Amino acid sequence: MKSKIQNFFKALGPGFIIAAVVLGPGSITVSSKIGATHGYSLLWVIALGAVSMSVYTTMSVRYGVLHEKSLLKTIAEKYGKWFSIAIGVCSFLAALSFQFGNNLGVGMGMKTLTGINEAIWPLIFTPLAIVLVFFTKNLYKALEQIMMVMVIILILAFIINLIFIRPDLEAAAIGFIPSAVSGRDFNEIAALVGTTFVLHNAFFQAYLVQGKGWKLADMHKSIRDTKIGVFLLALISTLVIVTAAATLKPKGISVNSAADMAIQLEMLLGSFAKYIFGFGFMAAAFSSLVVNSVTGGGLLADSMGLGSSMNEKMPKVFTAIILLAGMVIAVFFKGNVIYALIMAQASSILGVPLIAIGLFLVLNSKSIMGKYRNSILQNIMAVIGFILISALVYFMYGKLIGYLTI
C-alpha cells in the first residue's frame, strides 16, 4: 500500500505546477469576492473553465510526450516564424498581467502578517525569485516539489474548514447549473474564467512534460497527471467560493483586503486565521510569481529561437524581465488592490485566442501528430472552449477601450 502511494506521487508533477501557478492571489481574491457577493450561483463558471482548460492542457501534453522538439519551434517550421513569435509575445504579455497581481498578492499577504506597507515587499521577494531562477541547478525539479506542497496545503486548509462551517450543499449543487447573469457581473466572470482557463499555461504544459522527461510510453500517466492538476485548481477555487458563500455573504462582508478573506478560516483557526491566511496568500502569490514568469519568459525566448529549456540563459533573462516589470508596476501602484487583482486576472485572457489557434492547428496536423491528432469530440470541446474565451476577450477589449477613452 505504501509503495503504491509513493509510486502515485512519483507519477505526478507538471499538473501540480500548472495548478499552483494558476492558483495565485488573483484566483483566491476573485473566488473569495464572488462567493461573498454572489454566493454559490457562479460555481458553474469554474466547471466550464476547468473543462476547457483540461481539453487544451491534454492537447499540449500529447504533443509534449510525442516530440523532443519544442511546440513553438514546430509552429515556426509549419506555420511561420511570425506565428510563433506572436504566440510568444501574447504569452509574455499574459504573464505580465498575472505578474502585476502576483506582486500585489505578495504585498497584501506580508502586510497582513507584519503591518508593513505592501509596496515594500515586491522589492524583497522579486530578487529572491531571480536568485531561485538563475542559481537553481534543476529548476523544473525544484518547482515541482515546491508547488506540490503548496497545492496540498491549500486544499487541506479549506477542506478542514468546510467541516466546521457546514455550507449549504444543496445550494452549492444548484450553483453548478448555468444561470443568467447581468452585464455588470462580467468583470468578475471573466476573472473567474481566468482563474481556471489559462491558455499560456496550458500551452506550456508541453514544455513541462518534456522537462519531466516523459515520452510516448508515459502518455497515459502524463494525461492523468494533467487532469488531476486541472481538477485540483478547480477544486480549490470551488472550495474558496463555497467557504466565502457560507461565511462572508451571510454577514454582508465585501472583500477589500486579505484580512476580509481571512474571515473564511476563522471557524478553523480562530484569531490566528488572519496570520495563517496572510502567510498562505503570500506563499501562493510567490509560487505563482516564480512559475508564471518562467512560463512567459520561456515561451517568448523559444518563439525567437533563443532556447526552450528552463535551464538555458535567454529564457532566464526574459523571466527576470517579467519579474522586474511586475515588481516596478506593483511598487508604484496607488489604486484599489482588490479591484486591480480582479482586472489583472480578467485582462490576462486578451491575447489567448491566438495561443488556442496555434495549439489547435498543431494537434490537428496529421504530419505532426499522426494517429494521436485530435478526435472529433476533442475538436468540438476545443471549439467550445475557444468560443468561451473569445467571447470574454471581446467583452474585456470593450471594457479596456472604454477605460482608455475616459
CSV table of C-alpha atoms in Angstrom, one decimal:
chain,number,residue,atom,x,y,z
A,1,MET,CA,0.0,0.0,0.0
A,2,LYS,CA,2.8,2.4,1.0
A,3,SER,CA,4.7,1.7,-2.3
A,4,LYS,CA,1.5,2.3,-4.3
A,5,ILE,CA,1.1,5.7,-2.7
A,6,GLN,CA,4.8,6.6,-3.3
A,7,ASN,CA,4.5,5.5,-6.9
A,8,PHE,CA,1.4,7.6,-7.3
A,9,PHE,CA,3.1,10.8,-6.2
A,10,LYS,CA,6.2,10.0,-8.2
A,11,ALA,CA,4.0,9.9,-11.3
A,12,LEU,CA,2.7,13.4,-10.6
A,13,GLY,CA,4.5,16.6,-11.3
A,14,PRO,CA,3.7,19.0,-14.2
A,15,GLY,CA,0.0,19.0,-13.3
A,16,PHE,CA,0.8,20.3,-9.8
A,17,ILE,CA,2.9,23.1,-11.3
A,18,ILE,CA,0.1,24.2,-13.5
A,19,ALA,CA,-2.4,24.1,-10.6
A,20,ALA,CA,0.0,26.1,-8.4
A,21,VAL,CA,0.8,28.8,-10.9
A,22,VAL,CA,-2.9,29.4,-11.7
A,23,LEU,CA,-3.8,29.3,-8.0
A,24,GLY,CA,-2.2,32.7,-7.2
A,25,PRO,CA,-3.6,35.6,-5.3
A,26,GLY,CA,-5.8,36.7,-8.1
A,27,SER,CA,-7.5,33.3,-8.1
A,28,ILE,CA,-8.1,33.4,-4.4
A,29,THR,CA,-9.2,37.0,-4.4
A,30,VAL,CA,-11.7,36.6,-7.3
A,31,SER,CA,-13.1,33.4,-5.8
A,32,SER,CA,-13.5,35.0,-2.4
A,33,LYS,CA,-15.2,38.1,-3.8
A,34,ILE,CA,-17.5,36.1,-6.0
A,35,GLY,CA,-18.5,33.8,-3.1
A,36,ALA,CA,-19.1,36.9,-0.8
A,37,THR,CA,-21.1,38.7,-3.4
A,38,HIS,CA,-22.9,36.0,-5.4
A,39,GLY,CA,-22.9,33.1,-3.1
A,40,TYR,CA,-22.9,29.7,-4.8
A,41,SER,CA,-24.6,30.9,-8.1
A,42,LEU,CA,-21.4,31.1,-10.3
A,43,LEU,CA,-19.9,27.8,-9.5
A,44,TRP,CA,-20.8,26.6,-13.0
A,45,VAL,CA,-18.3,29.1,-14.5
A,46,ILE,CA,-15.5,27.2,-12.7
A,47,ALA,CA,-16.7,23.9,-14.1
A,48,LEU,CA,-16.9,25.3,-17.7
A,49,GLY,CA,-13.5,26.9,-17.4
A,50,ALA,CA,-11.9,23.7,-15.9
A,51,VAL,CA,-13.3,21.5,-18.7
A,52,SER,CA,-11.9,23.9,-21.3
A,53,MET,CA,-8.6,24.0,-19.5
A,54,SER,CA,-8.4,20.2,-19.3
A,55,VAL,CA,-9.1,19.9,-23.1
A,56,TYR,CA,-6.3,22.3,-24.1
A,57,THR,CA,-3.8,21.1,-21.5
A,58,THR,CA,-4.2,17.4,-22.5
A,59,MET,CA,-3.7,18.5,-26.1
A,60,SER,CA,-0.4,20.2,-25.1
A,61,VAL,CA,0.6,17.1,-23.2
A,62,ARG,CA,0.0,14.8,-26.1
A,63,TYR,CA,2.4,16.9,-28.2
A,64,GLY,CA,5.0,17.0,-25.4
A,65,VAL,CA,5.3,13.2,-25.0
A,66,LEU,CA,5.5,12.6,-28.7
A,67,HIS,CA,8.2,15.2,-29.6
A,68,GLU,CA,11.5,16.4,-28.4
A,69,LYS,CA,11.3,19.5,-30.5
A,70,SER,CA,9.6,22.4,-28.7
A,71,LEU,CA,6.0,23.3,-29.5
A,72,LEU,CA,6.8,26.8,-30.7
A,73,LYS,CA,9.7,25.6,-32.9
A,74,THR,CA,7.2,23.2,-34.6
A,75,ILE,CA,4.8,26.0,-35.1
A,76,ALA,CA,7.5,28.2,-36.6
A,77,GLU,CA,8.5,25.5,-39.1
A,78,LYS,CA,5.0,24.5,-40.0
A,79,TYR,CA,3.1,27.8,-40.0
A,80,GLY,CA,5.7,30.5,-40.0
A,81,LYS,CA,8.1,32.3,-37.6
A,82,TRP,CA,5.7,35.2,-37.3
A,83,PHE,CA,3.0,33.0,-35.8
A,84,SER,CA,5.5,31.5,-33.3
A,85,ILE,CA,6.7,35.0,-32.2
A,86,ALA,CA,3.1,36.3,-32.0
A,87,ILE,CA,2.2,33.4,-29.6
A,88,GLY,CA,5.4,34.1,-27.6
A,89,VAL,CA,4.6,37.8,-27.3
A,90,CYS,CA,1.0,37.0,-26.3
A,91,SER,CA,2.2,34.6,-23.6
A,92,PHE,CA,4.7,37.1,-22.4
A,93,LEU,CA,2.0,39.8,-22.1
A,94,ALA,CA,-0.4,37.4,-20.4
A,95,ALA,CA,2.3,36.5,-17.9
A,96,LEU,CA,3.0,40.2,-17.3
A,97,SER,CA,-0.7,40.9,-16.4
A,98,PHE,CA,-0.6,38.0,-13.9
A,99,GLN,CA,2.7,39.2,-12.5
A,100,PHE,CA,1.3,42.5,-11.5
A,101,GLY,CA,-1.3,40.7,-9.5
A,102,ASN,CA,1.2,38.2,-8.0
A,103,ASN,CA,3.4,41.1,-6.7
A,104,LEU,CA,0.3,42.8,-5.2
A,105,GLY,CA,-0.6,39.4,-3.6
A,106,VAL,CA,2.9,39.1,-2.0
A,107,GLY,CA,2.5,42.6,-0.7
A,108,MET,CA,-1.0,42.0,0.7
A,109,GLY,CA,0.0,38.8,2.4
A,110,MET,CA,3.0,40.3,4.0
A,111,LYS,CA,1.1,43.4,5.1
A,112,THR,CA,-1.4,41.2,6.8
A,113,LEU,CA,1.4,39.4,8.7
A,114,THR,CA,3.6,42.4,9.5
A,115,GLY,CA,1.6,45.6,9.0
A,116,ILE,CA,4.3,47.0,6.8
A,117,ASN,CA,3.2,48.7,3.5
A,118,GLU,CA,2.6,46.2,0.7
A,119,ALA,CA,4.7,48.3,-1.8
A,120,ILE,CA,7.9,47.3,0.1
A,121,TRP,CA,7.6,43.6,-0.3
A,122,PRO,CA,7.9,43.2,-4.1
A,123,LEU,CA,11.4,44.8,-3.7
A,124,ILE,CA,12.4,41.9,-1.4
A,125,PHE,CA,10.7,38.9,-3.0
A,126,THR,CA,11.4,39.7,-6.6
A,127,PRO,CA,15.2,39.5,-6.1
A,128,LEU,CA,14.6,36.2,-4.2
A,129,ALA,CA,12.7,34.9,-7.2
A,130,ILE,CA,15.5,35.9,-9.6
A,131,VAL,CA,18.1,34.1,-7.4
A,132,LEU,CA,15.9,31.0,-7.5
A,133,VAL,CA,15.6,31.1,-11.3
A,134,PHE,CA,19.3,31.8,-12.0
A,135,PHE,CA,21.0,29.7,-9.4
A,136,THR,CA,18.8,26.5,-9.1
A,137,LYS,CA,20.6,23.7,-11.0
A,138,ASN,CA,17.4,21.8,-11.9
A,139,LEU,CA,14.7,24.5,-11.9
A,140,TYR,CA,12.0,22.1,-13.1
A,141,LYS,CA,12.5,19.6,-10.2
A,142,ALA,CA,12.6,22.4,-7.6
A,143,LEU,CA,9.4,24.0,-8.9
A,144,GLU,CA,7.7,20.6,-9.0
A,145,GLN,CA,8.4,19.8,-5.3
A,146,ILE,CA,7.6,23.3,-4.0
A,147,MET,CA,4.3,23.5,-6.0
A,148,MET,CA,3.1,20.1,-4.9
A,149,VAL,CA,3.5,21.0,-1.2
A,150,MET,CA,1.7,24.4,-1.8
A,151,VAL,CA,-1.3,22.8,-3.5
A,152,ILE,CA,-1.8,20.1,-0.9
A,153,ILE,CA,-1.6,22.6,2.0
A,154,LEU,CA,-4.2,24.9,0.4
A,155,ILE,CA,-6.6,22.0,-0.3
A,156,LEU,CA,-6.3,20.6,3.3
A,157,ALA,CA,-6.9,24.0,4.9
A,158,PHE,CA,-10.1,24.7,3.0
A,159,ILE,CA,-11.5,21.2,3.2
A,160,ILE,CA,-11.0,21.0,7.0
A,161,ASN,CA,-12.5,24.4,7.3
A,162,LEU,CA,-15.6,23.3,5.4
A,163,ILE,CA,-16.3,20.6,8.1
A,164,PHE,CA,-16.6,23.4,10.7
A,165,ILE,CA,-18.7,25.9,8.7
A,166,ARG,CA,-21.2,23.4,7.2
A,167,PRO,CA,-22.1,25.1,3.9
A,168,ASP,CA,-25.5,24.7,2.2
A,169,LEU,CA,-24.6,21.7,0.0
A,170,GLU,CA,-27.9,21.8,-1.9
A,171,ALA,CA,-27.4,25.5,-2.8
A,172,ALA,CA,-23.8,24.6,-3.9
A,173,ALA,CA,-25.0,21.8,-6.1
A,174,ILE,CA,-27.6,24.1,-7.7
A,175,GLY,CA,-24.7,26.6,-8.3
A,176,PHE,CA,-23.2,24.2,-10.9
A,177,ILE,CA,-26.3,24.7,-13.1
A,178,PRO,CA,-25.7,27.5,-15.6
A,179,SER,CA,-27.9,30.5,-14.9
A,180,ALA,CA,-28.5,34.0,-16.3
A,181,VAL,CA,-26.0,36.7,-15.4
A,182,SER,CA,-26.1,40.5,-15.7
A,183,GLY,CA,-23.7,42.6,-17.7
A,184,ARG,CA,-22.3,44.3,-14.6
A,185,ASP,CA,-21.0,40.9,-13.4
A,186,PHE,CA,-18.9,40.2,-16.5
A,187,ASN,CA,-15.7,41.6,-15.0
A,188,GLU,CA,-15.9,39.0,-12.2
A,189,ILE,CA,-17.0,36.2,-14.6
A,190,ALA,CA,-14.1,37.0,-16.9
A,191,ALA,CA,-11.7,36.9,-14.0
A,192,LEU,CA,-13.2,33.7,-12.7
A,193,VAL,CA,-12.7,32.0,-16.1
A,194,GLY,CA,-9.1,33.5,-15.9
A,195,THR,CA,-8.6,31.5,-12.7
A,196,THR,CA,-9.2,28.2,-14.4
A,197,PHE,CA,-8.8,28.5,-18.1
A,198,VAL,CA,-5.2,30.0,-18.6
A,199,LEU,CA,-4.1,29.1,-22.1
A,200,HIS,CA,-0.5,30.2,-22.0
A,201,ASN,CA,-0.1,27.8,-19.0
A,202,ALA,CA,-1.9,25.0,-20.9
A,203,PHE,CA,0.4,25.6,-23.8
A,204,PHE,CA,3.5,25.5,-21.5
A,205,GLN,CA,2.4,22.1,-20.3
A,206,ALA,CA,4.2,20.5,-23.3
A,207,TYR,CA,7.4,22.1,-22.1
A,208,LEU,CA,6.9,20.8,-18.5
A,209,VAL,CA,6.2,17.3,-19.8
A,210,GLN,CA,9.4,17.5,-21.8
A,211,GLY,CA,11.3,18.8,-18.8
A,212,LYS,CA,10.0,15.9,-16.8
A,213,GLY,CA,11.4,13.5,-19.4
A,214,TRP,CA,8.1,11.8,-20.2
A,215,LYS,CA,7.9,10.1,-23.6
A,216,LEU,CA,5.2,8.3,-25.6
A,217,ALA,CA,5.2,5.3,-23.2
A,218,ASP,CA,4.2,7.8,-20.5
A,219,MET,CA,1.2,9.3,-22.3
A,220,HIS,CA,-1.5,7.8,-20.1
A,221,LYS,CA,0.4,8.8,-17.0
A,222,SER,CA,1.0,12.3,-18.2
A,223,ILE,CA,-2.6,12.9,-19.2
A,224,ARG,CA,-3.8,11.6,-15.8
A,225,ASP,CA,-1.4,13.9,-14.1
A,226,THR,CA,-2.7,16.9,-16.1
A,227,LYS,CA,-6.3,16.1,-15.4
A,228,ILE,CA,-5.5,15.8,-11.7
A,229,GLY,CA,-3.8,19.2,-11.8
A,230,VAL,CA,-6.8,20.8,-13.5
A,231,PHE,CA,-9.2,19.1,-11.1
A,232,LEU,CA,-7.2,20.4,-8.1
A,233,LEU,CA,-7.1,24.0,-9.3
A,234,ALA,CA,-10.9,23.9,-10.0
A,235,LEU,CA,-11.4,22.2,-6.6
A,236,ILE,CA,-9.5,24.9,-4.7
A,237,SER,CA,-11.4,27.7,-6.5
A,238,THR,CA,-14.7,25.9,-5.7
A,239,LEU,CA,-13.7,25.5,-2.0
A,240,VAL,CA,-12.9,29.2,-1.7
A,241,ILE,CA,-16.2,30.2,-3.3
A,242,VAL,CA,-18.2,27.8,-1.1
A,243,THR,CA,-16.3,28.9,2.0
A,244,ALA,CA,-16.9,32.6,1.2
A,245,ALA,CA,-20.5,32.0,0.4
A,246,ALA,CA,-21.1,30.3,3.7
A,247,THR,CA,-19.0,32.7,5.9
A,248,LEU,CA,-18.8,36.1,4.2
A,249,LYS,CA,-22.1,36.5,2.3
A,250,PRO,CA,-24.4,35.9,5.3
A,251,LYS,CA,-22.5,38.7,7.2
A,252,GLY,CA,-22.6,41.1,4.3
A,253,ILE,CA,-18.8,41.3,4.2
A,254,SER,CA,-17.4,42.6,1.0
A,255,VAL,CA,-13.8,41.6,0.2
A,256,ASN,CA,-11.5,44.7,0.4
A,257,SER,CA,-8.4,43.1,1.9
A,258,ALA,CA,-6.6,39.9,2.8
A,259,ALA,CA,-8.0,40.3,6.3
A,260,ASP,CA,-11.5,40.2,5.0
A,261,MET,CA,-10.7,37.0,3.1
A,262,ALA,CA,-9.1,35.5,6.2
A,263,ILE,CA,-12.5,35.6,8.0
A,264,GLN,CA,-13.3,32.4,5.9
A,265,LEU,CA,-10.9,30.4,8.1
A,266,GLU,CA,-11.9,31.8,11.5
A,267,MET,CA,-14.1,28.7,12.3
A,268,LEU,CA,-11.0,26.5,12.0
A,269,LEU,CA,-8.2,28.9,13.1
A,270,GLY,CA,-9.9,31.5,15.3
A,271,SER,CA,-7.8,34.6,15.9
A,272,PHE,CA,-4.9,33.0,14.1
A,273,ALA,CA,-6.8,33.0,10.8
A,274,LYS,CA,-5.6,36.4,9.8
A,275,TYR,CA,-1.9,35.3,10.1
A,276,ILE,CA,-2.3,31.9,8.6
A,277,PHE,CA,-4.3,33.2,5.7
A,278,GLY,CA,-1.8,36.0,5.2
A,279,PHE,CA,1.1,33.5,5.1
A,280,GLY,CA,-0.8,31.2,2.7
A,281,PHE,CA,-1.8,34.2,0.5
A,282,MET,CA,1.8,35.3,0.3
A,283,ALA,CA,3.1,31.8,-0.4
A,284,ALA,CA,0.5,31.3,-3.2
A,285,ALA,CA,1.5,34.6,-4.7
A,286,PHE,CA,5.2,33.9,-4.5
A,287,SER,CA,4.9,30.4,-6.1
A,288,SER,CA,2.7,31.8,-8.8
A,289,LEU,CA,5.1,34.7,-9.3
A,290,VAL,CA,8.0,32.4,-10.0
A,291,VAL,CA,6.3,29.9,-12.3
A,292,ASN,CA,4.3,32.4,-14.2
A,293,SER,CA,7.4,34.4,-15.1
A,294,VAL,CA,9.2,31.2,-16.1
A,295,THR,CA,6.2,30.4,-18.4
A,296,GLY,CA,6.1,33.8,-20.1
A,297,GLY,CA,9.8,34.2,-20.3
A,298,GLY,CA,10.4,30.7,-21.6
A,299,LEU,CA,7.7,30.9,-24.3
A,300,LEU,CA,9.0,34.3,-25.6
A,301,ALA,CA,12.6,33.1,-25.7
A,302,ASP,CA,11.6,29.9,-27.6
A,303,SER,CA,9.4,31.8,-30.1
A,304,MET,CA,12.5,33.8,-31.0
A,305,GLY,CA,14.7,30.7,-31.3
A,306,LEU,CA,16.7,31.6,-28.2
A,307,GLY,CA,16.2,28.4,-26.2
A,308,SER,CA,13.3,26.4,-24.9
A,309,SER,CA,14.7,24.8,-21.7
A,310,MET,CA,14.1,26.4,-18.3
A,311,ASN,CA,17.9,25.9,-17.6
A,312,GLU,CA,19.0,28.0,-20.6
A,313,LYS,CA,20.3,31.6,-20.4
A,314,MET,CA,17.8,33.6,-22.5
A,315,PRO,CA,14.6,32.0,-21.0
A,316,LYS,CA,16.0,33.0,-17.7
A,317,VAL,CA,16.7,36.6,-18.9
A,318,PHE,CA,13.2,37.0,-20.2
A,319,THR,CA,11.9,35.5,-16.9
A,320,ALA,CA,13.9,38.2,-15.0
A,321,ILE,CA,12.4,40.9,-17.2
A,322,ILE,CA,8.8,39.8,-16.3
A,323,LEU,CA,9.8,39.6,-12.6
A,324,LEU,CA,11.3,43.1,-12.6
A,325,ALA,CA,8.4,44.7,-14.7
A,326,GLY,CA,5.8,43.2,-12.4
A,327,MET,CA,7.7,44.5,-9.4
A,328,VAL,CA,8.0,48.0,-10.7
A,329,ILE,CA,4.3,48.3,-11.6
A,330,ALA,CA,3.3,46.9,-8.2
A,331,VAL,CA,5.6,49.2,-6.2
A,332,PHE,CA,4.2,52.4,-7.8
A,333,PHE,CA,0.6,51.2,-8.0
A,334,LYS,CA,-1.7,53.5,-6.0
A,335,GLY,CA,-5.3,52.2,-6.7
A,336,ASN,CA,-7.6,49.7,-5.1
A,337,VAL,CA,-5.6,46.5,-4.7
A,338,ILE,CA,-8.6,44.1,-4.8
A,339,TYR,CA,-10.1,45.7,-7.9
A,340,ALA,CA,-6.7,45.7,-9.6
A,341,LEU,CA,-6.2,41.9,-8.8
A,342,ILE,CA,-9.6,41.2,-10.5
A,343,MET,CA,-8.8,43.4,-13.5
A,344,ALA,CA,-5.3,41.8,-13.9
A,345,GLN,CA,-6.9,38.4,-13.8
A,346,ALA,CA,-9.5,39.3,-16.4
A,347,SER,CA,-7.2,41.1,-18.8
A,348,SER,CA,-4.9,38.2,-18.9
A,349,ILE,CA,-7.2,36.5,-21.4
A,350,LEU,CA,-6.9,39.2,-24.1
A,351,GLY,CA,-4.1,37.5,-26.1
A,352,VAL,CA,-5.0,33.9,-25.6
A,353,PRO,CA,-7.2,33.2,-28.7
A,354,LEU,CA,-4.1,33.2,-30.8
A,355,ILE,CA,-2.5,30.6,-28.4
A,356,ALA,CA,-5.6,28.4,-28.8
A,357,ILE,CA,-5.4,28.6,-32.6
A,358,GLY,CA,-1.7,27.6,-32.6
A,359,LEU,CA,-2.3,24.6,-30.3
A,360,PHE,CA,-5.5,23.6,-32.3
A,361,LEU,CA,-3.6,23.6,-35.6
A,362,VAL,CA,-0.7,21.5,-34.3
A,363,LEU,CA,-3.0,18.9,-32.7
A,364,ASN,CA,-5.0,18.5,-35.9
A,365,SER,CA,-2.0,18.1,-38.2
A,366,LYS,CA,-1.5,14.5,-39.4
A,367,SER,CA,2.1,15.2,-40.3
A,368,ILE,CA,2.9,16.3,-36.8
A,369,MET,CA,0.6,14.2,-34.6
A,370,GLY,CA,-0.1,11.1,-36.7
A,371,LYS,CA,-2.7,8.9,-35.1
A,372,TYR,CA,-2.6,11.0,-31.9
A,373,ARG,CA,-4.2,14.0,-33.5
A,374,ASN,CA,-7.5,15.4,-32.1
A,375,SER,CA,-10.6,13.3,-32.4
A,376,ILE,CA,-14.0,14.8,-33.5
A,377,LEU,CA,-15.1,15.0,-29.8
A,378,GLN,CA,-11.8,16.7,-28.7
A,379,ASN,CA,-12.2,19.2,-31.5
A,380,ILE,CA,-15.8,20.0,-30.5
A,381,MET,CA,-14.7,20.6,-26.9
A,382,ALA,CA,-11.8,22.7,-28.1
A,383,VAL,CA,-14.0,24.9,-30.2
A,384,ILE,CA,-16.4,25.4,-27.3
A,385,GLY,CA,-13.5,26.5,-25.2
A,386,PHE,CA,-12.3,28.8,-27.9
A,387,ILE,CA,-15.8,30.4,-28.3
A,388,LEU,CA,-15.9,30.9,-24.5
A,389,ILE,CA,-12.5,32.6,-24.3
A,390,SER,CA,-13.2,34.7,-27.5
A,391,ALA,CA,-16.5,36.0,-26.1
A,392,LEU,CA,-14.8,37.1,-22.9
A,393,VAL,CA,-11.9,38.7,-24.8
A,394,TYR,CA,-14.5,40.7,-26.9
A,395,PHE,CA,-16.1,41.9,-23.6
A,396,MET,CA,-12.8,42.7,-21.9
A,397,TYR,CA,-11.5,44.5,-25.0
A,398,GLY,CA,-14.5,46.8,-25.0
A,399,LYS,CA,-14.1,47.4,-21.3
A,400,LEU,CA,-10.4,48.4,-21.7
A,401,ILE,CA,-11.1,50.6,-24.7
A,402,GLY,CA,-13.7,52.3,-22.5
A,403,TYR,CA,-11.2,52.9,-19.8
A,404,LEU,CA,-8.7,54.4,-22.3
A,405,THR,CA,-11.2,56.8,-23.8
A,406,ILE,CA,-12.5,58.2,-20.4
